PDB file of C-alpha atoms in Angstrom:
ATOM      1  CA  MET A  28      -1.892  29.354  14.821  1.00  0.00           C
ATOM      2  CA  TRP A  29      -0.049  28.439  18.045  1.00  0.00           C
ATOM      3  CA  LEU A  30      -1.709  25.028  18.287  1.00  0.00           C
ATOM      4  CA  PHE A  31      -0.123  23.907  15.013  1.00  0.00           C
ATOM      5  CA  LYS A  32       3.322  24.947  16.251  1.00  0.00           C
ATOM      6  CA  LYS A  33       3.095  23.161  19.606  1.00  0.00           C
ATOM      7  CA  LYS A  34       5.904  20.599  19.676  1.00  0.00           C
ATOM      8  CA  GLY A  35       5.422  16.990  20.682  1.00  0.00           C
ATOM      9  CA  GLU A  36       7.878  14.651  22.373  1.00  0.00           C
ATOM     10  CA  SER A  37       9.960  14.445  19.208  1.00  0.00           C
ATOM     11  CA  GLY A  38      10.591  18.177  19.294  1.00  0.00           C
ATOM     12  CA  PHE A  39       8.609  18.599  16.069  1.00  0.00           C
ATOM     13  CA  SER A  40       5.032  19.600  15.335  1.00  0.00           C
ATOM     14  CA  TYR A  41       2.213  19.898  12.800  1.00  0.00           C
ATOM     15  CA  SER A  42       4.019  22.833  11.235  1.00  0.00           C
ATOM     16  CA  SER A  43       7.451  21.215  10.934  1.00  0.00           C
ATOM     17  CA  THR A  44       8.719  20.753   7.388  1.00  0.00           C
ATOM     18  CA  ALA A  45      10.490  17.758   5.853  1.00  0.00           C
ATOM     19  CA  GLU A  46      13.727  19.732   5.745  1.00  0.00           C
ATOM     20  CA  GLU A  47      13.429  20.668   9.423  1.00  0.00           C
ATOM     21  CA  VAL A  48      12.935  17.100  10.652  1.00  0.00           C
ATOM     22  CA  THR A  49      16.002  15.898   8.730  1.00  0.00           C
ATOM     23  CA  ILE A  50      18.456  18.724   9.474  1.00  0.00           C
ATOM     24  CA  GLY A  51      21.970  17.385  10.046  1.00  0.00           C
ATOM     25  CA  ILE A  52      21.165  13.848   8.900  1.00  0.00           C
ATOM     26  CA  ASP A  53      23.588  12.252   6.450  1.00  0.00           C
ATOM     27  CA  GLY A  54      21.797   9.784   4.208  1.00  0.00           C
ATOM     28  CA  SER A  55      24.818   9.059   2.025  1.00  0.00           C
ATOM     29  CA  GLY A  56      25.019   5.420   1.005  1.00  0.00           C
ATOM     30  CA  LEU A  57      21.307   4.814   1.517  1.00  0.00           C
ATOM     31  CA  ILE A  58      18.990   3.849  -1.326  1.00  0.00           C
ATOM     32  CA  ALA A  59      15.259   4.529  -1.155  1.00  0.00           C
ATOM     33  CA  ILE A  60      12.242   3.829  -3.332  1.00  0.00           C
ATOM     34  CA  VAL A  61       9.422   6.390  -3.190  1.00  0.00           C
ATOM     35  CA  THR A  62       6.137   5.547  -4.926  1.00  0.00           C
ATOM     36  CA  GLY A  63       4.002   8.354  -6.291  1.00  0.00           C
ATOM     37  CA  ALA A  64       7.079  10.556  -6.460  1.00  0.00           C
ATOM     38  CA  SER A  65       6.034  12.683  -9.427  1.00  0.00           C
ATOM     39  CA  SER A  66       3.851  15.127  -7.485  1.00  0.00           C
ATOM     40  CA  GLY A  67       2.730  16.342  -4.061  1.00  0.00           C
ATOM     41  CA  ILE A  68       4.322  14.957  -0.925  1.00  0.00           C
ATOM     42  CA  GLY A  69       5.961  12.179  -2.927  1.00  0.00           C
ATOM     43  CA  ALA A  70       7.950  14.711  -4.939  1.00  0.00           C
ATOM     44  CA  GLU A  71       8.862  16.663  -1.809  1.00  0.00           C
ATOM     45  CA  THR A  72       9.876  13.464  -0.011  1.00  0.00           C
ATOM     46  CA  THR A  73      12.145  12.640  -2.942  1.00  0.00           C
ATOM     47  CA  ARG A  74      13.665  16.130  -2.951  1.00  0.00           C
ATOM     48  CA  VAL A  75      14.433  16.150   0.771  1.00  0.00           C
ATOM     49  CA  LEU A  76      15.841  12.619   0.828  1.00  0.00           C
ATOM     50  CA  ALA A  77      18.077  13.547  -2.124  1.00  0.00           C
ATOM     51  CA  LEU A  78      19.077  16.731  -0.288  1.00  0.00           C
ATOM     52  CA  ARG A  79      20.272  14.544   2.608  1.00  0.00           C
ATOM     53  CA  GLY A  80      22.367  12.371   0.295  1.00  0.00           C
ATOM     54  CA  VAL A  81      19.986   9.447  -0.232  1.00  0.00           C
ATOM     55  CA  HIS A  82      19.931   7.823  -3.688  1.00  0.00           C
ATOM     56  CA  VAL A  83      16.216   7.912  -4.542  1.00  0.00           C
ATOM     57  CA  ILE A  84      14.381   5.732  -7.043  1.00  0.00           C
ATOM     58  CA  MET A  85      11.205   7.522  -8.089  1.00  0.00           C
ATOM     59  CA  ALA A  86       8.522   4.905  -8.790  1.00  0.00           C
ATOM     60  CA  VAL A  87       5.959   6.704 -10.944  1.00  0.00           C
ATOM     61  CA  ARG A  88       3.070   5.980 -13.270  1.00  0.00           C
ATOM     62  CA  ASN A  89       3.637   9.112 -15.366  1.00  0.00           C
ATOM     63  CA  MET A  90       7.222   8.948 -16.602  1.00  0.00           C
ATOM     64  CA  THR A  91       7.122  12.402 -18.188  1.00  0.00           C
ATOM     65  CA  ALA A  92       6.043  14.016 -14.926  1.00  0.00           C
ATOM     66  CA  GLY A  93       8.603  11.949 -13.038  1.00  0.00           C
ATOM     67  CA  LYS A  94      11.444  13.055 -15.290  1.00  0.00           C
ATOM     68  CA  ASP A  95      10.351  16.687 -14.914  1.00  0.00           C
ATOM     69  CA  VAL A  96      10.509  16.384 -11.109  1.00  0.00           C
ATOM     70  CA  LYS A  97      13.908  14.705 -11.320  1.00  0.00           C
ATOM     71  CA  GLU A  98      15.187  17.493 -13.561  1.00  0.00           C
ATOM     72  CA  ALA A  99      13.969  20.148 -11.122  1.00  0.00           C
ATOM     73  CA  ILE A 100      15.585  18.371  -8.159  1.00  0.00           C
ATOM     74  CA  VAL A 101      18.930  17.936  -9.895  1.00  0.00           C
ATOM     75  CA  LYS A 102      18.857  21.575 -10.984  1.00  0.00           C
ATOM     76  CA  GLU A 103      18.383  22.620  -7.343  1.00  0.00           C
ATOM     77  CA  ILE A 104      20.719  19.947  -5.907  1.00  0.00           C
ATOM     78  CA  PRO A 105      23.451  19.165  -8.484  1.00  0.00           C
ATOM     79  CA  ALA A 106      24.835  16.301  -6.391  1.00  0.00           C
ATOM     80  CA  ALA A 107      21.418  14.620  -6.080  1.00  0.00           C
ATOM     81  CA  LYS A 108      21.198  10.943  -7.014  1.00  0.00           C
ATOM     82  CA  VAL A 109      17.740  10.381  -8.477  1.00  0.00           C
ATOM     83  CA  ASP A 110      16.453   7.772 -10.924  1.00  0.00           C
ATOM     84  CA  VAL A 111      12.981   7.336 -12.397  1.00  0.00           C
ATOM     85  CA  MET A 112      11.290   3.968 -12.958  1.00  0.00           C
ATOM     86  CA  GLU A 113       7.801   3.220 -14.203  1.00  0.00           C
ATOM     87  CA  LEU A 114       5.275   1.704 -11.773  1.00  0.00           C
ATOM     88  CA  ASP A 115       1.508   1.387 -12.057  1.00  0.00           C
ATOM     89  CA  LEU A 116       0.302   0.181  -8.663  1.00  0.00           C
ATOM     90  CA  SER A 117      -3.118  -0.741 -10.046  1.00  0.00           C
ATOM     91  CA  SER A 118      -1.504  -3.509 -12.120  1.00  0.00           C
ATOM     92  CA  PHE A 119       0.073  -6.585 -10.538  1.00  0.00           C
ATOM     93  CA  ASP A 120       2.052  -7.150 -13.741  1.00  0.00           C
ATOM     94  CA  SER A 121       3.501  -3.635 -13.529  1.00  0.00           C
ATOM     95  CA  VAL A 122       4.410  -4.121  -9.858  1.00  0.00           C
ATOM     96  CA  LYS A 123       6.109  -7.430 -10.641  1.00  0.00           C
ATOM     97  CA  LYS A 124       8.039  -5.902 -13.553  1.00  0.00           C
ATOM     98  CA  PHE A 125       9.176  -2.958 -11.436  1.00  0.00           C
ATOM     99  CA  ALA A 126      10.391  -5.237  -8.644  1.00  0.00           C
ATOM    100  CA  ALA A 127      12.174  -7.547 -11.075  1.00  0.00           C
ATOM    101  CA  ASP A 128      13.840  -4.632 -12.878  1.00  0.00           C
ATOM    102  CA  PHE A 129      14.926  -3.055  -9.593  1.00  0.00           C
ATOM    103  CA  ILE A 130      16.400  -6.299  -8.263  1.00  0.00           C
ATOM    104  CA  SER A 131      18.204  -6.985 -11.535  1.00  0.00           C
ATOM    105  CA  SER A 132      19.747  -3.492 -11.365  1.00  0.00           C
ATOM    106  CA  GLY A 133      21.930  -4.703  -8.511  1.00  0.00           C
ATOM    107  CA  HIS A 134      20.907  -1.877  -6.192  1.00  0.00           C
ATOM    108  CA  SER A 135      20.606  -2.461  -2.470  1.00  0.00           C
ATOM    109  CA  LEU A 136      17.474  -1.174  -0.713  1.00  0.00           C
ATOM    110  CA  ASN A 137      17.431   0.569   2.665  1.00  0.00           C
ATOM    111  CA  ILE A 138      14.157   2.477   2.606  1.00  0.00           C
ATOM    112  CA  LEU A 139      10.794   1.739   0.969  1.00  0.00           C
ATOM    113  CA  ILE A 140       8.233   4.533   1.081  1.00  0.00           C
ATOM    114  CA  ASN A 141       4.761   3.446  -0.051  1.00  0.00           C
ATOM    115  CA  ASN A 142       3.296   6.870  -0.714  1.00  0.00           C
ATOM    116  CA  ALA A 143       1.249   6.772  -3.930  1.00  0.00           C
ATOM    117  CA  GLY A 144      -2.514   6.742  -3.862  1.00  0.00           C
ATOM    118  CA  VAL A 145      -5.837   7.723  -5.378  1.00  0.00           C
ATOM    119  CA  MET A 146      -8.616   9.299  -3.361  1.00  0.00           C
ATOM    120  CA  ALA A 147     -12.417   9.150  -3.447  1.00  0.00           C
ATOM    121  CA  ILE A 148     -12.713   8.173  -7.098  1.00  0.00           C
ATOM    122  CA  PRO A 149     -15.844   6.853  -8.830  1.00  0.00           C
ATOM    123  CA  PHE A 150     -16.254   3.070  -8.829  1.00  0.00           C
ATOM    124  CA  MET A 151     -13.750   1.463 -11.178  1.00  0.00           C
ATOM    125  CA  LEU A 152     -11.963  -1.852 -11.414  1.00  0.00           C
ATOM    126  CA  SER A 153      -8.217  -2.243 -11.708  1.00  0.00           C
ATOM    127  CA  LYS A 154      -6.511  -4.152 -14.496  1.00  0.00           C
ATOM    128  CA  ASP A 155      -6.787  -7.190 -12.222  1.00  0.00           C
ATOM    129  CA  ASN A 156     -10.541  -6.622 -11.718  1.00  0.00           C
ATOM    130  CA  ILE A 157     -10.352  -5.324  -8.147  1.00  0.00           C
ATOM    131  CA  GLU A 158     -11.936  -2.094  -6.877  1.00  0.00           C
ATOM    132  CA  LEU A 159      -9.416   0.548  -7.859  1.00  0.00           C
ATOM    133  CA  GLN A 160      -8.801   2.317  -4.531  1.00  0.00           C
ATOM    134  CA  PHE A 161      -8.223  -0.951  -2.670  1.00  0.00           C
ATOM    135  CA  ALA A 162      -6.086  -2.233  -5.541  1.00  0.00           C
ATOM    136  CA  THR A 163      -3.919   0.881  -5.877  1.00  0.00           C
ATOM    137  CA  ASN A 164      -3.631   2.134  -2.320  1.00  0.00           C
ATOM    138  CA  HIS A 165      -3.295  -1.220  -0.600  1.00  0.00           C
ATOM    139  CA  LEU A 166      -2.749  -4.263  -2.818  1.00  0.00           C
ATOM    140  CA  GLY A 167      -0.184  -2.681  -5.129  1.00  0.00           C
ATOM    141  CA  HIS A 168       1.938  -1.606  -2.182  1.00  0.00           C
ATOM    142  CA  PHE A 169       1.368  -4.900  -0.384  1.00  0.00           C
ATOM    143  CA  LEU A 170       2.680  -6.837  -3.388  1.00  0.00           C
ATOM    144  CA  LEU A 171       5.566  -4.426  -3.958  1.00  0.00           C
ATOM    145  CA  THR A 172       6.683  -4.687  -0.334  1.00  0.00           C
ATOM    146  CA  ASN A 173       6.604  -8.468  -0.343  1.00  0.00           C
ATOM    147  CA  LEU A 174       8.524  -8.672  -3.634  1.00  0.00           C
ATOM    148  CA  LEU A 175      11.256  -6.343  -2.314  1.00  0.00           C
ATOM    149  CA  LEU A 176      11.446  -7.693   1.228  1.00  0.00           C
ATOM    150  CA  GLU A 177      14.254 -10.187   0.582  1.00  0.00           C
ATOM    151  CA  LYS A 178      16.341  -7.431  -1.016  1.00  0.00           C
ATOM    152  CA  MET A 179      15.775  -5.266   2.051  1.00  0.00           C
ATOM    153  CA  LYS A 180      16.734  -8.131   4.355  1.00  0.00           C
ATOM    154  CA  GLU A 181      19.918  -8.730   2.360  1.00  0.00           C
ATOM    155  CA  THR A 182      20.787  -5.036   2.506  1.00  0.00           C
ATOM    156  CA  ALA A 183      20.203  -4.766   6.253  1.00  0.00           C
ATOM    157  CA  CYS A 184      22.328  -7.854   6.868  1.00  0.00           C
ATOM    158  CA  GLU A 185      25.185  -6.814   4.580  1.00  0.00           C
ATOM    159  CA  THR A 186      25.349  -3.135   5.576  1.00  0.00           C
ATOM    160  CA  LYS A 187      24.445  -3.518   9.259  1.00  0.00           C
ATOM    161  CA  ARG A 188      22.100  -0.556   8.778  1.00  0.00           C
ATOM    162  CA  GLU A 189      18.441  -0.620   9.757  1.00  0.00           C
ATOM    163  CA  GLY A 190      15.974  -0.890   6.901  1.00  0.00           C
ATOM    164  CA  ARG A 191      12.790   1.143   7.092  1.00  0.00           C
ATOM    165  CA  ILE A 192       9.399   0.601   5.453  1.00  0.00           C
ATOM    166  CA  VAL A 193       7.074   3.601   5.575  1.00  0.00           C
ATOM    167  CA  ASN A 194       3.392   3.318   4.644  1.00  0.00           C
ATOM    168  CA  VAL A 195       1.529   6.562   4.060  1.00  0.00           C
ATOM    169  CA  ALA A 196      -1.982   6.019   5.412  1.00  0.00           C
ATOM    170  CA  SER A 197      -4.510   8.651   6.528  1.00  0.00           C
ATOM    171  CA  ASP A 198      -6.922   9.561   9.288  1.00  0.00           C
ATOM    172  CA  ALA A 199      -9.548   8.897   6.628  1.00  0.00           C
ATOM    173  CA  HIS A 200      -9.341   5.322   7.951  1.00  0.00           C
ATOM    174  CA  TYR A 201     -11.889   6.465  10.543  1.00  0.00           C
ATOM    175  CA  VAL A 202     -14.376   6.915   7.696  1.00  0.00           C
ATOM    176  CA  THR A 203     -14.628   3.382   6.384  1.00  0.00           C
ATOM    177  CA  TYR A 204     -17.331   0.757   6.099  1.00  0.00           C
ATOM    178  CA  PRO A 205     -18.755  -0.471   9.452  1.00  0.00           C
ATOM    179  CA  GLU A 206     -16.902  -3.793   9.211  1.00  0.00           C
ATOM    180  CA  GLY A 207     -13.608  -2.048   8.449  1.00  0.00           C
ATOM    181  CA  ILE A 208     -12.596  -4.261   5.540  1.00  0.00           C
ATOM    182  CA  ARG A 209     -15.381  -5.693   3.369  1.00  0.00           C
ATOM    183  CA  PHE A 210     -13.704  -8.952   2.478  1.00  0.00           C
ATOM    184  CA  ASP A 211     -16.797 -10.339   0.741  1.00  0.00           C
ATOM    185  CA  LYS A 212     -17.818  -7.052  -0.927  1.00  0.00           C
ATOM    186  CA  ILE A 213     -14.594  -5.543  -2.230  1.00  0.00           C
ATOM    187  CA  ASN A 214     -16.087  -5.281  -5.729  1.00  0.00           C
ATOM    188  CA  ASP A 215     -19.704  -4.544  -4.759  1.00  0.00           C
ATOM    189  CA  GLN A 216     -20.576  -1.576  -6.961  1.00  0.00           C
ATOM    190  CA  GLU A 217     -24.138  -1.242  -5.656  1.00  0.00           C
ATOM    191  CA  SER A 218     -23.077  -0.417  -2.081  1.00  0.00           C
ATOM    192  CA  TYR A 219     -19.878   1.395  -3.093  1.00  0.00           C
ATOM    193  CA  SER A 220     -19.053   4.658  -1.338  1.00  0.00           C
ATOM    194  CA  LYS A 221     -16.025   6.457  -2.729  1.00  0.00           C
ATOM    195  CA  PHE A 222     -15.195   7.955   0.677  1.00  0.00           C
ATOM    196  CA  SER A 223     -15.702   4.719   2.628  1.00  0.00           C
ATOM    197  CA  ALA A 224     -13.702   2.817   0.012  1.00  0.00           C
ATOM    198  CA  TYR A 225     -10.848   5.286   0.404  1.00  0.00           C
ATOM    199  CA  GLY A 226     -11.038   4.934   4.187  1.00  0.00           C
ATOM    200  CA  GLN A 227     -11.044   1.150   3.794  1.00  0.00           C
ATOM    201  CA  SER A 228      -7.850   1.277   1.712  1.00  0.00           C
ATOM    202  CA  LYS A 229      -6.153   3.515   4.282  1.00  0.00           C
ATOM    203  CA  MET A 230      -7.205   1.222   7.142  1.00  0.00           C
ATOM    204  CA  ALA A 231      -5.692  -1.614   5.133  1.00  0.00           C
ATOM    205  CA  ASN A 232      -2.408   0.335   5.002  1.00  0.00           C
ATOM    206  CA  ILE A 233      -2.333   0.556   8.798  1.00  0.00           C
ATOM    207  CA  LEU A 234      -3.431  -3.027   9.455  1.00  0.00           C
ATOM    208  CA  SER A 235      -0.919  -4.482   7.013  1.00  0.00           C
ATOM    209  CA  THR A 236       1.838  -2.400   8.621  1.00  0.00           C
ATOM    210  CA  TYR A 237       1.098  -3.921  12.026  1.00  0.00           C
ATOM    211  CA  GLU A 238       1.140  -7.451  10.624  1.00  0.00           C
ATOM    212  CA  LEU A 239       4.339  -6.773   8.670  1.00  0.00           C
ATOM    213  CA  ALA A 240       6.085  -5.326  11.734  1.00  0.00           C
ATOM    214  CA  LYS A 241       5.074  -8.406  13.716  1.00  0.00           C
ATOM    215  CA  ARG A 242       6.493 -10.726  11.055  1.00  0.00           C
ATOM    216  CA  LEU A 243       9.742  -8.759  10.758  1.00  0.00           C
ATOM    217  CA  LYS A 244      10.211  -8.950  14.516  1.00  0.00           C
ATOM    218  CA  GLU A 245       9.588 -12.709  14.491  1.00  0.00           C
ATOM    219  CA  ASP A 246      12.175 -13.057  11.699  1.00  0.00           C
ATOM    220  CA  GLY A 247      14.690 -11.148  13.789  1.00  0.00           C
ATOM    221  CA  VAL A 248      15.657  -8.839  10.920  1.00  0.00           C
ATOM    222  CA  GLU A 249      16.717  -5.241  11.408  1.00  0.00           C
ATOM    223  CA  ILE A 250      13.878  -3.699   9.391  1.00  0.00           C
ATOM    224  CA  THR A 251      11.121  -1.539  10.829  1.00  0.00           C
ATOM    225  CA  ALA A 252       7.638  -0.912   9.426  1.00  0.00           C
ATOM    226  CA  ASN A 253       5.522   2.074  10.413  1.00  0.00           C
ATOM    227  CA  SER A 254       2.499   3.910   9.032  1.00  0.00           C
ATOM    228  CA  LEU A 255       1.492   7.549   9.224  1.00  0.00           C
ATOM    229  CA  ASN A 256      -1.139  10.166   8.678  1.00  0.00           C
ATOM    230  CA  PRO A 257       0.422  13.025   6.680  1.00  0.00           C
ATOM    231  CA  GLY A 258      -2.469  15.329   7.544  1.00  0.00           C
ATOM    232  CA  ALA A 259      -4.820  17.271   5.297  1.00  0.00           C
ATOM    233  CA  ILE A 260      -2.676  18.658   2.500  1.00  0.00           C
ATOM    234  CA  SER A 261      -3.356  20.961  -0.404  1.00  0.00           C
ATOM    235  CA  SER A 262      -2.543  18.533  -3.221  1.00  0.00           C
ATOM    236  CA  ASN A 263      -3.938  16.960  -6.384  1.00  0.00           C
ATOM    237  CA  LEU A 264      -5.481  14.090  -4.397  1.00  0.00           C
ATOM    238  CA  PHE A 265      -8.682  16.149  -4.349  1.00  0.00           C
ATOM    239  CA  ARG A 266      -8.899  16.322  -8.140  1.00  0.00           C
ATOM    240  CA  HIS A 267     -11.867  13.912  -8.341  1.00  0.00           C
ATOM    241  CA  MET A 268     -13.966  16.012  -5.920  1.00  0.00           C
ATOM    242  CA  THR A 269     -14.922  19.163  -7.846  1.00  0.00           C
ATOM    243  CA  ILE A 270     -16.396  21.210  -4.980  1.00  0.00           C
ATOM    244  CA  ILE A 271     -13.734  20.216  -2.460  1.00  0.00           C
ATOM    245  CA  ASN A 272     -10.999  20.785  -5.030  1.00  0.00           C
ATOM    246  CA  GLY A 273     -12.323  24.326  -5.521  1.00  0.00           C
ATOM    247  CA  LEU A 274     -12.249  24.986  -1.781  1.00  0.00           C
ATOM    248  CA  VAL A 275      -8.736  23.555  -1.521  1.00  0.00           C
ATOM    249  CA  SER A 276      -7.587  25.915  -4.251  1.00  0.00           C
ATOM    250  CA  THR A 277      -9.062  28.982  -2.561  1.00  0.00           C
ATOM    251  CA  ILE A 278      -8.680  28.489   1.197  1.00  0.00           C
ATOM    252  CA  GLY A 279      -6.321  25.519   1.353  1.00  0.00           C
ATOM    253  CA  LYS A 280      -3.307  27.704   2.024  1.00  0.00           C
ATOM    254  CA  LEU A 281      -4.935  28.894   5.241  1.00  0.00           C
ATOM    255  CA  LEU A 282      -6.353  25.645   6.615  1.00  0.00           C
ATOM    256  CA  LEU A 283      -4.293  22.819   5.132  1.00  0.00           C
ATOM    257  CA  LYS A 284      -0.657  21.794   5.316  1.00  0.00           C
ATOM    258  CA  ASN A 285       1.600  22.655   2.426  1.00  0.00           C
ATOM    259  CA  VAL A 286       3.585  19.844   0.793  1.00  0.00           C
ATOM    260  CA  GLN A 287       6.710  20.725   2.789  1.00  0.00           C
ATOM    261  CA  GLN A 288       4.775  20.108   6.011  1.00  0.00           C
ATOM    262  CA  GLY A 289       2.835  17.184   4.539  1.00  0.00           C
ATOM    263  CA  ALA A 290       6.020  15.284   3.660  1.00  0.00           C
ATOM    264  CA  SER A 291       7.612  15.860   7.049  1.00  0.00           C
ATOM    265  CA  THR A 292       6.291  12.813   8.928  1.00  0.00           C
ATOM    266  CA  THR A 293       7.285  10.532   6.052  1.00  0.00           C
ATOM    267  CA  CYS A 294      10.828  11.903   6.053  1.00  0.00           C
ATOM    268  CA  TYR A 295      10.957  11.827   9.849  1.00  0.00           C
ATOM    269  CA  ILE A 296      10.151   8.098   9.955  1.00  0.00           C
ATOM    270  CA  ALA A 297      12.436   7.337   7.009  1.00  0.00           C
ATOM    271  CA  LEU A 298      15.557   9.125   8.243  1.00  0.00           C
ATOM    272  CA  ASN A 299      15.423  10.533  11.746  1.00  0.00           C
ATOM    273  CA  PRO A 300      17.555   8.621  14.315  1.00  0.00           C
ATOM    274  CA  GLN A 301      14.821   9.139  16.949  1.00  0.00           C
ATOM    275  CA  VAL A 302      12.828   6.426  15.166  1.00  0.00           C
ATOM    276  CA  LYS A 303      15.616   3.822  15.193  1.00  0.00           C
ATOM    277  CA  GLY A 304      14.256   0.483  16.380  1.00  0.00           C
ATOM    278  CA  VAL A 305      10.663   1.763  16.479  1.00  0.00           C
ATOM    279  CA  SER A 306       8.337  -0.536  14.546  1.00  0.00           C
ATOM    280  CA  GLY A 307       4.634  -1.278  14.259  1.00  0.00           C
ATOM    281  CA  GLU A 308       3.624   2.274  15.153  1.00  0.00           C
ATOM    282  CA  TYR A 309       1.375   4.972  13.712  1.00  0.00           C
ATOM    283  CA  PHE A 310       2.652   8.544  13.438  1.00  0.00           C
ATOM    284  CA  GLN A 311       1.078  11.940  12.929  1.00  0.00           C
ATOM    285  CA  ASP A 312       2.686  15.392  12.881  1.00  0.00           C
ATOM    286  CA  ASN A 313       6.119  13.813  13.477  1.00  0.00           C
ATOM    287  CA  ASN A 314       5.042  12.166  16.711  1.00  0.00           C
ATOM    288  CA  LEU A 315       3.536   8.859  17.814  1.00  0.00           C
ATOM    289  CA  ALA A 316      -0.242   8.730  17.489  1.00  0.00           C
ATOM    290  CA  THR A 317      -3.036   6.187  17.951  1.00  0.00           C
ATOM    291  CA  PRO A 318      -5.282   5.066  15.063  1.00  0.00           C
ATOM    292  CA  SER A 319      -8.834   3.785  15.462  1.00  0.00           C
ATOM    293  CA  LYS A 320      -9.552   0.702  17.564  1.00  0.00           C
ATOM    294  CA  LYS A 321     -10.484  -1.311  14.471  1.00  0.00           C
ATOM    295  CA  ALA A 322      -7.204  -0.316  12.779  1.00  0.00           C
ATOM    296  CA  ARG A 323      -5.388  -1.863  15.767  1.00  0.00           C
ATOM    297  CA  ASP A 324      -7.267  -5.177  15.611  1.00  0.00           C
ATOM    298  CA  MET A 325      -4.503  -7.766  15.142  1.00  0.00           C
ATOM    299  CA  ASP A 326      -6.965 -10.515  14.215  1.00  0.00           C
ATOM    300  CA  LEU A 327      -8.309  -8.269  11.456  1.00  0.00           C
ATOM    301  CA  ALA A 328      -4.724  -7.494  10.410  1.00  0.00           C
ATOM    302  CA  LYS A 329      -3.918 -11.200  10.065  1.00  0.00           C
ATOM    303  CA  LYS A 330      -7.129 -11.839   8.128  1.00  0.00           C
ATOM    304  CA  LEU A 331      -6.333  -8.944   5.796  1.00  0.00           C
ATOM    305  CA  TRP A 332      -2.794 -10.229   5.244  1.00  0.00           C
ATOM    306  CA  ASP A 333      -4.038 -13.682   4.209  1.00  0.00           C
ATOM    307  CA  PHE A 334      -6.825 -12.158   2.071  1.00  0.00           C
ATOM    308  CA  SER A 335      -4.346  -9.848   0.326  1.00  0.00           C
ATOM    309  CA  MET A 336      -1.860 -12.639  -0.250  1.00  0.00           C
ATOM    310  CA  ASP A 337      -4.576 -14.702  -1.958  1.00  0.00           C
ATOM    311  CA  LEU A 338      -5.520 -11.774  -4.199  1.00  0.00           C
ATOM    312  CA  VAL A 339      -1.995 -10.929  -5.335  1.00  0.00           C
ATOM    313  CA  LYS A 340      -1.254 -14.574  -6.124  1.00  0.00           C
TER     314      LYS A 340
END
């Protein structure tokens, strides 16, 4: 459809693929962490970054699946630099262990892509007794980012190359609870809505990105933080919604993005020189976009930051 191919100011569109938005970019010498890299857009993000010369650390919950993806990438791209490390974002202990192991490895860190997530799952609590979607999609990434921030600052200072933090959010943030973030009802099972809870976690991704970008600017460090909506993609995120998953399997190829298109905005923000110096923004289809009014509420962003910090402590 012509509408999907209409290019924005960046020169890219809804239909652009991750390879297309990174053509000609040399990522040699850069090191990136990609969470949720064992499937879907996380795997494609890893493949394309590796194709451009980036050394990618795949942060995955399922090590077997992660190693299979690594093997496939290296088979396609013999020169690819890809490592696999275990990370369960629903567990603060796992996040802390991952960060400690990564730092002790001696690697620098240029790019952090917070991509992993669960979607519209039945009510469950994480290992730290927090509603699972909020814990996995937001808190796990929030803690990971804060634990790795000093390493990113060191890398940016030593290499004189801009660090980039990319948070994969969603337009599902429009479908959240009326108050946006239910600070006093995070674990309220009685009023739980799996779709609103997912939207809440995605709004948290956007809000925390704004607050992080503000703090990075105040610190005067050369690190940017941006969030994005990858678009509706035919992926295993729909696995907990039987009817929708069936529709995705049958008509998804016609109406939804494929993973090559779905990973494009992530790769665009992570590597494209057009985004240099751009921070605290929301992207969609490889172009700047505007999230909901509530997702741009800086007072709410600050409140969420403090709330999240208390929880991860």
